[in-house]
């Protein structure tokens, strides 16, 4: 089997942002400004469109404050100059995050899943929404999923007769990005996460994607080893910079 090359870090971030979209996106000088509406850091952070200087920073800060948002930035691989600029101006490091990817065919394997334990659909069942809520994926974050372009799906996996876990998957180009993967605490270590990932890969193949990707914080010491054990490749990182004293007020 010929395995296509995996996307680089910047390509994965682009797919991540496309499949988990902000409520609004606009340009302000050298920046892309996102309106998050409570959907989390990813949809609320500014990114640089070209290398910025110190003179550009107030433009982004003013644009985010105008939206009622605390100024914060996503810093991607290769943006060390931006990172140093923000650190110099009192922006604290937040959520270093790994980007993982794998060939969809490799993750799908034999494409066989146990009968009657897994479902993929959009809109999602109320059961899926309940699982997300249990994992802190609240109404504002679920609204992000509603905004995401098709094809997309909520995936449910059971653990025997028990409700197991859920994930959201959406396609950008030939990349299917997995978001909001949550396994209920009572059924962990019963293979639910592995089946969710495999099911997502099968769904991705069926919807024209050849690569499966996802992002997970480096602090998640359960998920990162699992993704490595499944053969996923670490393709890069990103993190946020935020002024916590502004967040606290």
Tab-separated table of C-alpha atoms in Angstrom:
chain	number	residue	atom	x	y	z
A	1	UNK	CA	0.000	0.000	0.000
A	2	UNK	CA	1.361	3.414	-0.980
A	3	UNK	CA	1.034	5.731	2.005
A	4	UNK	CA	0.742	9.410	1.026
A	5	UNK	CA	2.998	11.913	2.792
A	6	UNK	CA	1.487	13.377	5.922
A	7	UNK	CA	0.675	17.097	6.057
A	8	UNK	CA	3.024	19.449	7.845
A	9	UNK	CA	2.235	21.412	10.968
A	10	UNK	CA	0.881	24.538	9.246
A	11	UNK	CA	-1.390	22.505	6.953
A	12	UNK	CA	-2.822	20.666	9.954
A	13	UNK	CA	-3.466	23.937	11.793
A	14	UNK	CA	-5.278	25.267	8.716
A	15	UNK	CA	-7.474	22.156	8.657
A	16	UNK	CA	-8.016	22.447	12.399
A	17	UNK	CA	-9.260	26.023	12.095
A	18	UNK	CA	-11.396	25.224	9.048
A	19	UNK	CA	-13.196	22.364	10.775
A	20	UNK	CA	-13.597	24.202	14.100
A	21	UNK	CA	-14.555	27.630	12.774
A	22	UNK	CA	-14.935	30.943	14.550
A	23	UNK	CA	-18.263	32.748	14.475
A	24	UNK	CA	-16.647	35.499	12.407
A	25	UNK	CA	-13.240	36.124	10.861
A	26	UNK	CA	-11.871	39.467	9.720
A	27	UNK	CA	-8.525	41.045	8.897
A	28	UNK	CA	-6.968	43.876	10.864
A	29	UNK	CA	-3.606	44.975	9.552
A	30	UNK	CA	-1.222	42.032	9.693
A	31	UNK	CA	-3.660	39.924	11.701
A	32	UNK	CA	-6.584	37.548	11.381
A	33	UNK	CA	-9.066	38.322	14.167
A	34	UNK	CA	-11.581	35.672	15.262
A	35	UNK	CA	-14.869	36.092	17.096
A	36	UNK	CA	-15.197	33.148	19.476
A	37	UNK	CA	-18.617	33.611	21.149
A	38	UNK	CA	-17.456	31.448	24.058
A	39	UNK	CA	-16.273	28.579	21.877
A	40	UNK	CA	-12.791	28.350	23.364
A	41	UNK	CA	-9.269	29.596	22.714
A	42	UNK	CA	-8.983	28.228	19.197
A	43	UNK	CA	-11.868	30.289	17.829
A	44	UNK	CA	-10.994	33.382	19.883
A	45	UNK	CA	-7.276	33.759	19.115
A	46	UNK	CA	-5.657	36.071	16.595
A	47	UNK	CA	-3.028	34.783	14.185
A	48	UNK	CA	-0.458	36.713	12.192
A	49	UNK	CA	-0.872	36.845	8.407
A	50	UNK	CA	2.716	37.944	7.798
A	51	UNK	CA	5.660	38.631	10.111
A	52	UNK	CA	4.638	41.382	12.498
A	53	UNK	CA	6.575	44.034	14.355
A	54	UNK	CA	6.004	45.674	17.711
A	55	UNK	CA	4.043	48.430	15.970
A	56	UNK	CA	1.445	45.879	14.811
A	57	UNK	CA	0.539	44.534	18.246
A	58	UNK	CA	-1.818	47.360	19.342
A	59	UNK	CA	-3.942	46.799	16.233
A	60	UNK	CA	-4.705	43.211	17.222
A	61	UNK	CA	-5.234	44.079	20.882
A	62	UNK	CA	-7.699	46.850	20.031
A	63	UNK	CA	-9.613	44.623	17.597
A	64	UNK	CA	-10.057	41.860	20.172
A	65	UNK	CA	-11.035	44.260	22.954
A	66	UNK	CA	-13.612	45.777	20.607
A	67	UNK	CA	-15.179	42.313	20.419
A	68	UNK	CA	-15.222	42.066	24.226
A	69	UNK	CA	-12.502	39.418	24.135
A	70	UNK	CA	-9.281	39.212	26.116
A	71	UNK	CA	-6.369	39.661	23.691
A	72	UNK	CA	-4.844	36.276	22.945
A	73	UNK	CA	-2.857	34.771	20.110
A	74	UNK	CA	-2.247	31.365	18.555
A	75	UNK	CA	1.461	30.863	17.905
A	76	UNK	CA	2.268	28.251	15.290
A	77	UNK	CA	5.479	26.480	14.352
A	78	UNK	CA	7.925	28.901	12.746
A	79	UNK	CA	6.521	31.950	14.546
A	80	UNK	CA	9.283	32.308	17.122
A	81	UNK	CA	9.582	36.041	16.469
A	82	UNK	CA	5.904	36.548	17.316
A	83	UNK	CA	6.285	34.336	20.370
A	84	UNK	CA	9.194	36.386	21.680
A	85	UNK	CA	7.334	39.628	21.007
A	86	UNK	CA	4.312	38.496	22.974
A	87	UNK	CA	6.417	37.186	25.849
A	88	UNK	CA	8.192	40.534	26.038
A	89	UNK	CA	4.821	42.274	26.325
A	90	UNK	CA	3.655	40.136	29.242
A	91	UNK	CA	1.700	37.451	27.407
A	92	UNK	CA	1.829	34.124	29.253
A	93	UNK	CA	2.197	30.729	27.630
A	94	UNK	CA	-1.030	28.702	27.507
A	95	UNK	CA	-1.806	25.131	26.428
A	96	UNK	CA	1.149	23.864	24.363
A	97	UNK	CA	-0.585	21.498	21.972
A	98	UNK	CA	0.584	18.582	19.824
A	99	UNK	CA	-0.604	17.995	16.277
A	100	UNK	CA	-0.959	14.326	15.326
A	101	UNK	CA	-1.715	12.798	11.924
A	102	UNK	CA	-1.977	9.379	10.308
A	103	UNK	CA	-2.908	7.907	6.969
A	104	UNK	CA	-6.645	7.165	7.140
A	105	UNK	CA	-6.250	3.709	5.606
A	106	UNK	CA	-3.657	2.744	8.213
A	107	UNK	CA	-5.903	3.836	11.090
A	108	UNK	CA	-9.001	2.218	9.542
A	109	UNK	CA	-7.171	-1.110	9.223
A	110	UNK	CA	-9.556	-3.875	8.201
A	111	UNK	CA	-12.496	-1.419	8.461
A	112	UNK	CA	-14.280	-3.891	10.734
A	113	UNK	CA	-16.130	-2.621	13.810
A	114	UNK	CA	-18.313	-4.600	16.222
A	115	UNK	CA	-21.944	-4.638	15.106
A	116	UNK	CA	-24.306	-2.238	16.802
A	117	UNK	CA	-21.813	-0.392	18.986
A	118	UNK	CA	-20.863	2.541	16.768
A	119	UNK	CA	-22.795	5.175	14.839
A	120	UNK	CA	-21.846	8.255	12.829
A	121	UNK	CA	-24.406	10.902	11.897
A	122	UNK	CA	-25.226	14.578	11.692
A	123	UNK	CA	-27.061	16.084	13.447
A	124	UNK	CA	-25.901	14.096	16.468
A	125	UNK	CA	-28.124	12.152	18.798
A	126	UNK	CA	-28.973	13.741	22.136
A	127	UNK	CA	-26.892	10.953	23.689
A	128	UNK	CA	-23.806	12.255	21.887
A	129	UNK	CA	-24.479	15.792	23.055
A	130	UNK	CA	-24.807	14.513	26.623
A	131	UNK	CA	-21.397	12.843	26.387
A	132	UNK	CA	-19.850	16.062	25.120
A	133	UNK	CA	-21.453	18.014	27.931
A	134	UNK	CA	-19.984	15.550	30.432
A	135	UNK	CA	-16.569	16.315	28.943
A	136	UNK	CA	-16.961	20.074	29.299
A	137	UNK	CA	-17.832	20.557	25.640
A	138	UNK	CA	-20.645	22.964	26.367
A	139	UNK	CA	-23.304	24.619	24.207
A	140	UNK	CA	-20.921	27.308	22.926
A	141	UNK	CA	-18.430	24.675	21.757
A	142	UNK	CA	-21.191	22.562	20.245
A	143	UNK	CA	-22.282	25.680	18.353
A	144	UNK	CA	-18.840	25.648	16.725
A	145	UNK	CA	-19.656	22.200	15.344
A	146	UNK	CA	-22.923	23.517	13.928
A	147	UNK	CA	-20.943	26.161	12.014
A	148	UNK	CA	-18.478	23.661	10.593
A	149	UNK	CA	-18.983	22.896	6.905
A	150	UNK	CA	-20.082	19.458	5.745
A	151	UNK	CA	-19.093	16.708	5.538
A	152	UNK	CA	-19.107	16.273	9.303
A	153	UNK	CA	-20.378	13.765	11.841
A	154	UNK	CA	-20.854	13.046	15.491
A	155	UNK	CA	-19.547	9.577	16.276
A	156	UNK	CA	-20.871	7.428	19.114
A	157	UNK	CA	-19.251	4.305	20.517
A	158	UNK	CA	-20.672	2.011	23.170
A	159	UNK	CA	-18.811	-0.166	25.648
A	160	UNK	CA	-20.911	-3.305	25.621
A	161	UNK	CA	-24.366	-2.221	26.780
A	162	UNK	CA	-23.017	1.001	28.278
A	163	UNK	CA	-22.757	4.385	26.628
A	164	UNK	CA	-19.064	4.834	25.879
A	165	UNK	CA	-17.802	7.972	24.196
A	166	UNK	CA	-18.222	10.415	21.361
A	167	UNK	CA	-16.198	12.517	18.947
A	168	UNK	CA	-16.751	15.108	16.238
A	169	UNK	CA	-15.097	14.772	12.834
A	170	UNK	CA	-15.137	17.102	9.838
A	171	UNK	CA	-13.273	17.275	6.523
A	172	UNK	CA	-11.133	20.049	5.073
A	173	UNK	CA	-9.628	19.125	1.715
A	174	UNK	CA	-8.241	15.620	2.111
A	175	UNK	CA	-7.833	15.892	5.886
A	176	UNK	CA	-10.420	14.722	8.415
A	177	UNK	CA	-9.888	16.443	11.760
A	178	UNK	CA	-11.150	14.868	14.979
A	179	UNK	CA	-12.380	17.181	17.726
A	180	UNK	CA	-14.227	16.850	21.034
A	181	UNK	CA	-13.234	13.245	21.709
A	182	UNK	CA	-14.514	12.274	25.129
A	183	UNK	CA	-14.887	8.883	26.808
A	184	UNK	CA	-17.085	8.659	29.890
A	185	UNK	CA	-15.047	7.970	33.037
A	186	UNK	CA	-16.859	4.747	33.962
A	187	UNK	CA	-15.924	2.991	30.706
A	188	UNK	CA	-12.333	4.077	30.224
A	189	UNK	CA	-9.680	1.449	29.456
A	190	UNK	CA	-12.251	-0.588	27.517
A	191	UNK	CA	-11.061	0.339	24.016
A	192	UNK	CA	-13.675	3.041	23.394
A	193	UNK	CA	-11.177	5.725	22.325
A	194	UNK	CA	-9.456	3.342	19.923
A	195	UNK	CA	-12.779	2.436	18.314
A	196	UNK	CA	-13.773	6.093	18.059
A	197	UNK	CA	-10.559	6.837	16.203
A	198	UNK	CA	-10.923	3.840	13.919
A	199	UNK	CA	-14.556	4.710	13.196
A	200	UNK	CA	-13.507	8.276	12.385
A	201	UNK	CA	-10.908	6.955	9.947
A	202	UNK	CA	-13.460	4.743	8.200
A	203	UNK	CA	-15.871	7.680	7.995
A	204	UNK	CA	-13.046	9.868	6.650
A	205	UNK	CA	-12.277	7.411	3.847
A	206	UNK	CA	-15.949	7.268	2.936
A	207	UNK	CA	-16.010	11.068	2.665
A	208	UNK	CA	-12.943	11.572	0.516
A	209	UNK	CA	-10.243	12.171	3.135
A	210	UNK	CA	-6.934	10.319	3.066
A	211	UNK	CA	-5.482	11.695	6.334
A	212	UNK	CA	-6.829	11.837	9.885
A	213	UNK	CA	-5.509	14.518	12.213
A	214	UNK	CA	-6.173	15.899	15.664
A	215	UNK	CA	-4.787	18.259	18.287
A	216	UNK	CA	-4.283	17.487	21.972
A	217	UNK	CA	-2.598	19.424	24.736
A	218	UNK	CA	0.839	18.219	25.732
A	219	UNK	CA	-0.443	17.983	29.317
A	220	UNK	CA	-2.843	15.187	28.345
A	221	UNK	CA	-0.682	12.274	29.456
A	222	UNK	CA	-3.344	9.687	28.624
A	223	UNK	CA	-4.145	10.725	25.057
A	224	UNK	CA	-0.672	11.430	23.672
A	225	UNK	CA	0.726	7.925	24.367
A	226	UNK	CA	-2.438	6.390	22.895
A	227	UNK	CA	-2.064	8.297	19.631
A	228	UNK	CA	1.593	7.317	19.396
A	229	UNK	CA	0.707	3.655	20.060
A	230	UNK	CA	-1.827	3.758	17.226
A	231	UNK	CA	0.890	4.808	14.813
A	232	UNK	CA	-0.005	8.470	14.590
A	233	UNK	CA	2.879	10.799	13.826
A	234	UNK	CA	3.660	13.986	15.700
A	235	UNK	CA	3.706	16.690	13.021
A	236	UNK	CA	4.212	19.825	15.067
A	237	UNK	CA	2.874	21.991	17.838
A	238	UNK	CA	1.187	25.280	18.556
A	239	UNK	CA	0.356	27.218	21.705
A	240	UNK	CA	-1.434	30.322	22.860
A	241	UNK	CA	-0.259	33.534	24.464
A	242	UNK	CA	-2.660	35.434	26.731
A	243	UNK	CA	-2.482	38.159	29.354
A	244	UNK	CA	-3.896	36.445	32.422
A	245	UNK	CA	-4.224	39.646	34.408
A	246	UNK	CA	-6.714	40.835	31.782
A	247	UNK	CA	-8.527	37.518	31.873
A	248	UNK	CA	-8.893	37.783	35.657
A	249	UNK	CA	-10.539	41.211	35.396
